[in-house]
Amino acid sequence: MSGIRTVLGDIHPADLGVCDAHDHLFLRSPRLPGQELNDASAARAELEAFRAAGGSAVVQWTPYGMGRRAADLPLLSRAAGVHVVCATGLHQAAHYAPESLDGLRERLAEVFVSELTEGIGTSGVRAGLVKVAGGFHHLDAHARRTMTAAAEAHHATGAPIAVHLELGTGALDVLDLLCGELGVPGDRVILGHLNRSPDLVVQRQAAAAGCWLAFDGPSRANHATDWRMPQAVLALAEAGFGDRLLLGGDTAVAGARSVDGGPGMPYLLRRVRPRLVAELGAEHVERILTGNPARAFAVDWR
Ligand SMILES: [Zn+2]
């Protein structure tokens, strides 16, 4: 059966509802000292604020070893009344203590498959997607190895692969590797952070490969390009790719939660949605927030 794998079990894609397709309830990284998302009551308040703004589902892109707190997600999801999908996968090496990757790289595909089908650690919570990461206009050996394992996990399970594009770059290199060399269908790949490199031609070329384009933010770190997002979304919709677009908040640090400085998850519905309605009309934006994620994260699990 085709289903979206939430932390409370598989659901019918039509039941997903209005979805924040790229966000984080929990995240820690040596690159972001002192800014960890590691407070369960703040995570619950954020989810409740998203729900109050009309949200129904959040997809957490935090991968393996970055403080996902998988065991806490079912309770939070139930308490807030919001579907939560969580990830397996691996980020850039810089997000890990070097010794924590010892022995892991050789069995990455095995770890990804196990987290998708059996559960994360002893939590019993299964991941619904694989998150990986490219580099700045470049894929290093770590990225290639991680993406190869992700492709293997996709072929074994059907799970979609979500990609952090460093500053929005490298989209075509990622697609050459995942879809060209490794045989992952375009519609099983979700490219994130496209607003960070607003090259409309590259975005159109990526969309033409059949993948999903996720626009996420805004954030202080990417303020220089975040404001160009509505024009990029409009250009893609006008080129006929409105059915390949996703939207997310990407709350990656504690100070970005709406309950602790903002803009956070509710901003997606409070301000981003009406801004896009001004470009595309309400019906089209509703499809991007509801119908598109329902298809992007639905899997014929095998
Ligand atoms: Zn993210």
Short mmCIF file of C-alpha atoms and ligand atoms in Angstrom, two decimals:
data_model
loop_
_atom_site.label_atom_id
_atom_site.label_comp_id
_atom_site.label_asym_id
_atom_site.label_seq_id
_atom_site.Cartn_x
_atom_site.Cartn_y
_atom_site.Cartn_z
CA MET A 1 0.00 0.00 0.00
CA SER A 2 1.16 3.51 -0.72
CA GLY A 3 1.66 5.32 2.55
CA ILE A 4 3.51 8.14 4.26
CA ARG A 5 5.60 6.79 7.12
CA THR A 6 4.92 9.03 10.13
CA VAL A 7 6.29 8.57 13.64
CA LEU A 8 2.90 7.12 14.63
CA GLY A 9 2.78 4.71 11.69
CA ASP A 10 1.90 4.77 8.01
CA ILE A 11 -0.94 7.04 6.91
CA HIS A 12 -2.86 7.42 3.67
CA PRO A 13 -1.32 10.29 1.66
CA ALA A 14 -4.71 12.03 1.45
CA ASP A 15 -4.67 12.35 5.27
CA LEU A 16 -1.40 14.34 5.40
CA GLY A 17 -2.99 17.79 5.09
CA VAL A 18 -1.16 21.12 5.07
CA CYS A 19 2.50 20.16 5.30
CA ASP A 20 5.73 21.91 6.29
CA ALA A 21 7.87 19.75 4.00
CA HIS A 22 11.30 20.63 5.48
CA ASP A 23 11.75 21.47 9.12
CA HIS A 24 13.34 20.40 12.41
CA LEU A 25 12.01 19.78 15.91
CA PHE A 26 15.39 18.57 17.15
CA LEU A 27 18.90 19.13 15.78
CA ARG A 28 22.42 19.43 17.10
CA SER A 29 25.72 19.91 15.31
CA PRO A 30 29.28 20.84 16.26
CA ARG A 31 28.85 23.56 13.61
CA LEU A 32 26.06 25.20 15.64
CA PRO A 33 27.35 25.28 19.23
CA GLY A 34 24.92 26.72 21.76
CA GLN A 35 22.09 26.83 19.20
CA GLU A 36 20.86 23.25 19.56
CA LEU A 37 17.22 22.34 19.07
CA ASN A 38 17.05 20.06 22.07
CA ASP A 39 14.14 21.28 24.20
CA ALA A 40 11.09 19.02 24.07
CA SER A 41 8.69 21.56 25.56
CA ALA A 42 9.80 24.21 23.04
CA ALA A 43 9.39 21.62 20.27
CA ARG A 44 5.87 20.89 21.48
CA ALA A 45 5.00 24.60 21.69
CA GLU A 46 6.31 25.11 18.15
CA LEU A 47 4.25 22.21 16.81
CA GLU A 48 1.17 23.54 18.61
CA ALA A 49 1.75 27.01 17.14
CA PHE A 50 2.01 25.45 13.68
CA ARG A 51 -1.22 23.54 14.31
CA ALA A 52 -2.96 26.73 15.49
CA ALA A 53 -1.91 28.44 12.23
CA GLY A 54 -3.64 25.65 10.27
CA GLY A 55 -0.77 23.19 9.89
CA SER A 56 -1.29 19.45 9.83
CA ALA A 57 2.10 17.81 9.13
CA VAL A 58 5.83 18.47 9.60
CA VAL A 59 8.69 16.60 7.94
CA GLN A 60 11.86 16.66 10.07
CA TRP A 61 14.97 16.40 7.90
CA THR A 62 17.41 15.82 10.82
CA PRO A 63 19.48 12.75 9.86
CA TYR A 64 21.39 10.08 11.81
CA GLY A 65 23.61 11.22 14.69
CA MET A 66 22.36 14.81 14.92
CA GLY A 67 20.10 14.56 17.94
CA ARG A 68 16.81 13.60 16.29
CA ARG A 69 15.30 12.37 19.57
CA ALA A 70 13.17 9.86 17.63
CA ALA A 71 11.78 8.32 20.82
CA ASP A 72 10.21 11.67 21.79
CA LEU A 73 8.50 12.30 18.46
CA PRO A 74 5.39 10.07 18.84
CA LEU A 75 4.37 11.79 22.09
CA LEU A 76 4.92 15.26 20.59
CA SER A 77 2.99 14.36 17.45
CA ARG A 78 0.06 13.01 19.48
CA ALA A 79 0.07 15.92 21.94
CA ALA A 80 0.08 18.58 19.22
CA GLY A 81 -2.19 16.75 16.78
CA VAL A 82 0.34 17.15 13.96
CA HIS A 83 1.66 14.34 11.74
CA VAL A 84 5.45 14.12 12.00
CA VAL A 85 7.70 12.33 9.52
CA CYS A 86 11.35 11.84 10.51
CA ALA A 87 14.50 11.03 8.58
CA THR A 88 17.42 8.69 8.45
CA GLY A 89 20.46 9.59 6.32
CA LEU A 90 23.70 11.47 6.95
CA HIS A 91 24.75 15.12 6.73
CA GLN A 92 28.14 16.51 5.64
CA ALA A 93 31.10 15.16 7.64
CA ALA A 94 31.55 18.58 9.26
CA HIS A 95 28.37 18.01 11.28
CA TYR A 96 29.88 15.05 13.16
CA ALA A 97 32.74 14.41 15.54
CA PRO A 98 35.21 12.60 13.23
CA GLU A 99 35.41 9.49 15.44
CA SER A 100 31.61 9.08 15.33
CA LEU A 101 31.88 8.20 11.62
CA ASP A 102 34.48 5.45 12.23
CA GLY A 103 33.09 2.16 10.97
CA LEU A 104 29.79 3.80 10.01
CA ARG A 105 30.60 4.70 6.40
CA GLU A 106 31.02 1.02 5.48
CA ARG A 107 27.53 0.10 6.66
CA LEU A 108 25.56 3.23 5.81
CA ALA A 109 23.02 1.57 3.49
CA GLU A 110 22.36 -1.07 6.13
CA VAL A 111 21.75 1.62 8.79
CA PHE A 112 19.43 3.61 6.49
CA VAL A 113 17.36 0.55 5.55
CA SER A 114 17.10 -0.58 9.15
CA GLU A 115 15.93 2.87 10.31
CA LEU A 116 13.33 2.97 7.50
CA THR A 117 11.96 -0.51 8.05
CA GLU A 118 12.66 -1.54 11.67
CA GLY A 119 13.12 1.71 13.54
CA ILE A 120 15.63 4.22 14.86
CA GLY A 121 17.67 2.76 17.72
CA THR A 122 15.34 1.11 20.21
CA SER A 123 12.56 3.69 19.71
CA GLY A 124 10.57 1.58 17.25
CA VAL A 125 9.99 4.84 15.32
CA ARG A 126 10.59 4.31 11.62
CA ALA A 127 12.02 6.98 9.31
CA GLY A 128 10.01 8.06 6.26
CA LEU A 129 12.82 9.52 4.15
CA VAL A 130 16.60 9.57 3.69
CA LYS A 131 18.39 12.90 4.10
CA VAL A 132 21.79 13.49 2.49
CA ALA A 133 23.92 16.54 1.65
CA GLY A 134 26.04 17.91 -1.17
CA GLY A 135 28.86 20.46 -0.97
CA PHE A 136 29.35 23.94 -2.39
CA HIS A 137 29.17 23.43 -6.21
CA HIS A 138 30.84 20.06 -5.57
CA LEU A 139 30.35 16.52 -4.29
CA ASP A 140 33.24 15.24 -2.17
CA ALA A 141 33.97 11.58 -1.41
CA HIS A 142 31.80 11.67 1.73
CA ALA A 143 28.84 13.05 -0.22
CA ARG A 144 29.25 10.49 -2.99
CA ARG A 145 29.48 7.64 -0.50
CA THR A 146 26.46 8.89 1.44
CA MET A 147 24.36 9.37 -1.70
CA THR A 148 25.34 5.93 -2.98
CA ALA A 149 24.10 4.41 0.28
CA ALA A 150 20.92 6.50 0.09
CA ALA A 151 20.26 5.23 -3.44
CA GLU A 152 20.76 1.68 -2.22
CA ALA A 153 18.28 2.30 0.61
CA HIS A 154 15.84 3.82 -1.87
CA HIS A 155 16.05 0.77 -4.13
CA ALA A 156 15.51 -1.53 -1.14
CA THR A 157 12.56 0.35 0.38
CA GLY A 158 11.14 2.93 -2.07
CA ALA A 159 11.90 5.80 0.35
CA PRO A 160 12.43 9.31 -1.06
CA ILE A 161 15.83 11.02 -0.77
CA ALA A 162 15.93 14.62 0.49
CA VAL A 163 19.08 16.58 -0.33
CA HIS A 164 20.66 19.53 1.49
CA LEU A 165 22.19 21.62 -1.31
CA GLU A 166 25.03 23.66 0.19
CA LEU A 167 23.98 27.32 -0.27
CA GLY A 168 21.52 26.01 -2.85
CA THR A 169 24.28 24.87 -5.24
CA GLY A 170 25.18 21.61 -6.94
CA ALA A 171 21.64 20.59 -7.94
CA LEU A 172 22.66 19.23 -11.33
CA ASP A 173 25.66 17.33 -9.90
CA VAL A 174 23.35 15.70 -7.35
CA LEU A 175 20.86 14.73 -10.05
CA ASP A 176 23.64 13.38 -12.32
CA LEU A 177 24.77 11.14 -9.47
CA LEU A 178 21.47 10.04 -7.93
CA CYS A 179 19.32 9.77 -11.05
CA GLY A 180 22.01 9.32 -13.72
CA GLU A 181 24.60 6.98 -12.20
CA LEU A 182 22.56 5.43 -9.40
CA GLY A 183 19.18 4.99 -11.10
CA VAL A 184 16.95 6.77 -8.57
CA PRO A 185 13.77 8.03 -10.30
CA GLY A 186 13.60 11.84 -10.42
CA ASP A 187 10.35 11.93 -8.48
CA ARG A 188 12.05 10.19 -5.52
CA VAL A 189 14.54 13.06 -5.07
CA ILE A 190 13.74 16.27 -3.14
CA LEU A 191 16.21 19.14 -3.49
CA GLY A 192 16.32 21.54 -0.53
CA HIS A 193 17.54 25.13 -0.04
CA LEU A 194 16.96 26.25 -3.64
CA ASN A 195 16.20 29.80 -2.50
CA ARG A 196 19.84 30.12 -1.40
CA SER A 197 21.03 30.17 -5.02
CA PRO A 198 18.31 31.81 -7.09
CA ASP A 199 19.53 30.75 -10.54
CA LEU A 200 16.16 30.34 -12.24
CA VAL A 201 17.65 28.49 -15.21
CA VAL A 202 19.28 25.81 -13.05
CA GLN A 203 16.08 25.50 -11.01
CA ARG A 204 14.11 24.94 -14.23
CA GLN A 205 16.65 22.36 -15.43
CA ALA A 206 16.39 20.51 -12.10
CA ALA A 207 12.59 20.55 -12.28
CA ALA A 208 12.75 19.21 -15.83
CA ALA A 209 14.62 16.18 -14.44
CA GLY A 210 11.41 15.36 -12.59
CA CYS A 211 12.62 15.95 -9.03
CA TRP A 212 10.93 17.94 -6.26
CA LEU A 213 12.14 21.45 -5.51
CA ALA A 214 11.84 22.46 -1.85
CA PHE A 215 11.96 26.15 -0.94
CA ASP A 216 12.64 26.57 2.76
CA GLY A 217 13.18 29.38 5.22
CA PRO A 218 13.39 32.31 5.68
CA SER A 219 16.41 32.49 7.96
CA ARG A 220 18.82 35.19 9.10
CA ALA A 221 21.72 33.32 7.48
CA ASN A 222 20.07 33.39 4.03
CA HIS A 223 18.34 36.75 4.18
CA ALA A 224 20.31 37.93 1.13
CA THR A 225 18.41 35.54 -1.18
CA ASP A 226 15.29 34.49 0.76
CA TRP A 227 13.30 37.45 -0.58
CA ARG A 228 13.66 36.13 -4.14
CA MET A 229 11.70 32.95 -3.33
CA PRO A 230 8.24 34.17 -4.52
CA GLN A 231 9.63 35.11 -7.95
CA ALA A 232 11.42 31.75 -8.27
CA VAL A 233 8.26 29.86 -7.34
CA LEU A 234 6.23 31.94 -9.81
CA ALA A 235 8.76 31.34 -12.60
CA LEU A 236 8.71 27.58 -11.98
CA ALA A 237 4.91 27.51 -11.87
CA GLU A 238 4.71 29.47 -15.13
CA ALA A 239 7.14 27.01 -16.72
CA GLY A 240 4.72 24.21 -15.82
CA PHE A 241 6.48 22.86 -12.72
CA GLY A 242 3.96 23.94 -10.06
CA ASP A 243 3.27 20.29 -9.31
CA ARG A 244 6.94 19.72 -8.30
CA LEU A 245 7.23 22.42 -5.60
CA LEU A 246 7.41 22.03 -1.82
CA LEU A 247 7.61 24.57 1.00
CA GLY A 248 9.19 24.37 4.45
CA GLY A 249 10.31 26.53 7.35
CA ASP A 250 13.69 24.88 8.05
CA THR A 251 13.89 25.98 11.67
CA ALA A 252 17.47 24.81 12.27
CA VAL A 253 18.52 26.66 15.45
CA ALA A 254 16.77 27.35 18.76
CA GLY A 255 16.55 31.10 18.18
CA ALA A 256 14.57 30.49 14.98
CA ARG A 257 11.60 28.87 16.73
CA SER A 258 8.51 31.08 16.72
CA VAL A 259 8.32 30.58 20.48
CA ASP A 260 11.90 31.87 20.89
CA GLY A 261 12.51 34.68 18.41
CA GLY A 262 11.16 33.40 15.12
CA PRO A 263 10.13 33.18 12.38
CA GLY A 264 9.63 29.43 13.00
CA MET A 265 7.06 26.99 11.68
CA PRO A 266 3.83 29.07 11.82
CA TYR A 267 5.43 31.78 9.64
CA LEU A 268 5.08 29.42 6.69
CA LEU A 269 1.31 29.68 6.94
CA ARG A 270 1.01 33.16 8.46
CA ARG A 271 3.18 35.06 5.95
CA VAL A 272 4.74 32.81 3.28
CA ARG A 273 1.40 31.36 2.20
CA PRO A 274 -0.38 34.72 1.62
CA ARG A 275 2.74 36.10 -0.10
CA LEU A 276 2.64 33.19 -2.56
CA VAL A 277 -1.13 33.45 -2.96
CA ALA A 278 -0.46 36.97 -4.28
CA GLU A 279 1.68 35.40 -7.04
CA LEU A 280 -0.07 32.11 -7.80
CA GLY A 281 -3.58 32.27 -6.39
CA ALA A 282 -4.97 30.39 -3.41
CA GLU A 283 -5.82 27.15 -5.17
CA HIS A 284 -2.31 26.66 -6.55
CA VAL A 285 -0.66 27.44 -3.19
CA GLU A 286 -2.99 24.98 -1.45
CA ARG A 287 -1.83 22.29 -3.88
CA ILE A 288 1.82 23.11 -3.11
CA LEU A 289 1.18 22.83 0.64
CA THR A 290 -1.05 19.76 0.54
CA GLY A 291 -1.21 17.72 -2.67
CA ASN A 292 2.46 18.02 -3.58
CA PRO A 293 3.88 16.78 -0.24
CA ALA A 294 1.27 14.00 -0.19
CA ARG A 295 2.84 12.72 -3.44
CA ALA A 296 6.47 13.55 -2.59
CA PHE A 297 6.49 11.56 0.67
CA ALA A 298 4.14 8.72 -0.33
CA VAL A 299 5.93 5.43 -0.81
CA ASP A 300 4.94 2.01 -2.08
CA TRP A 301 6.95 0.48 0.77
CA ARG A 302 8.83 -2.68 -0.14
ZN ZN B 1 17.08 21.59 7.29
#
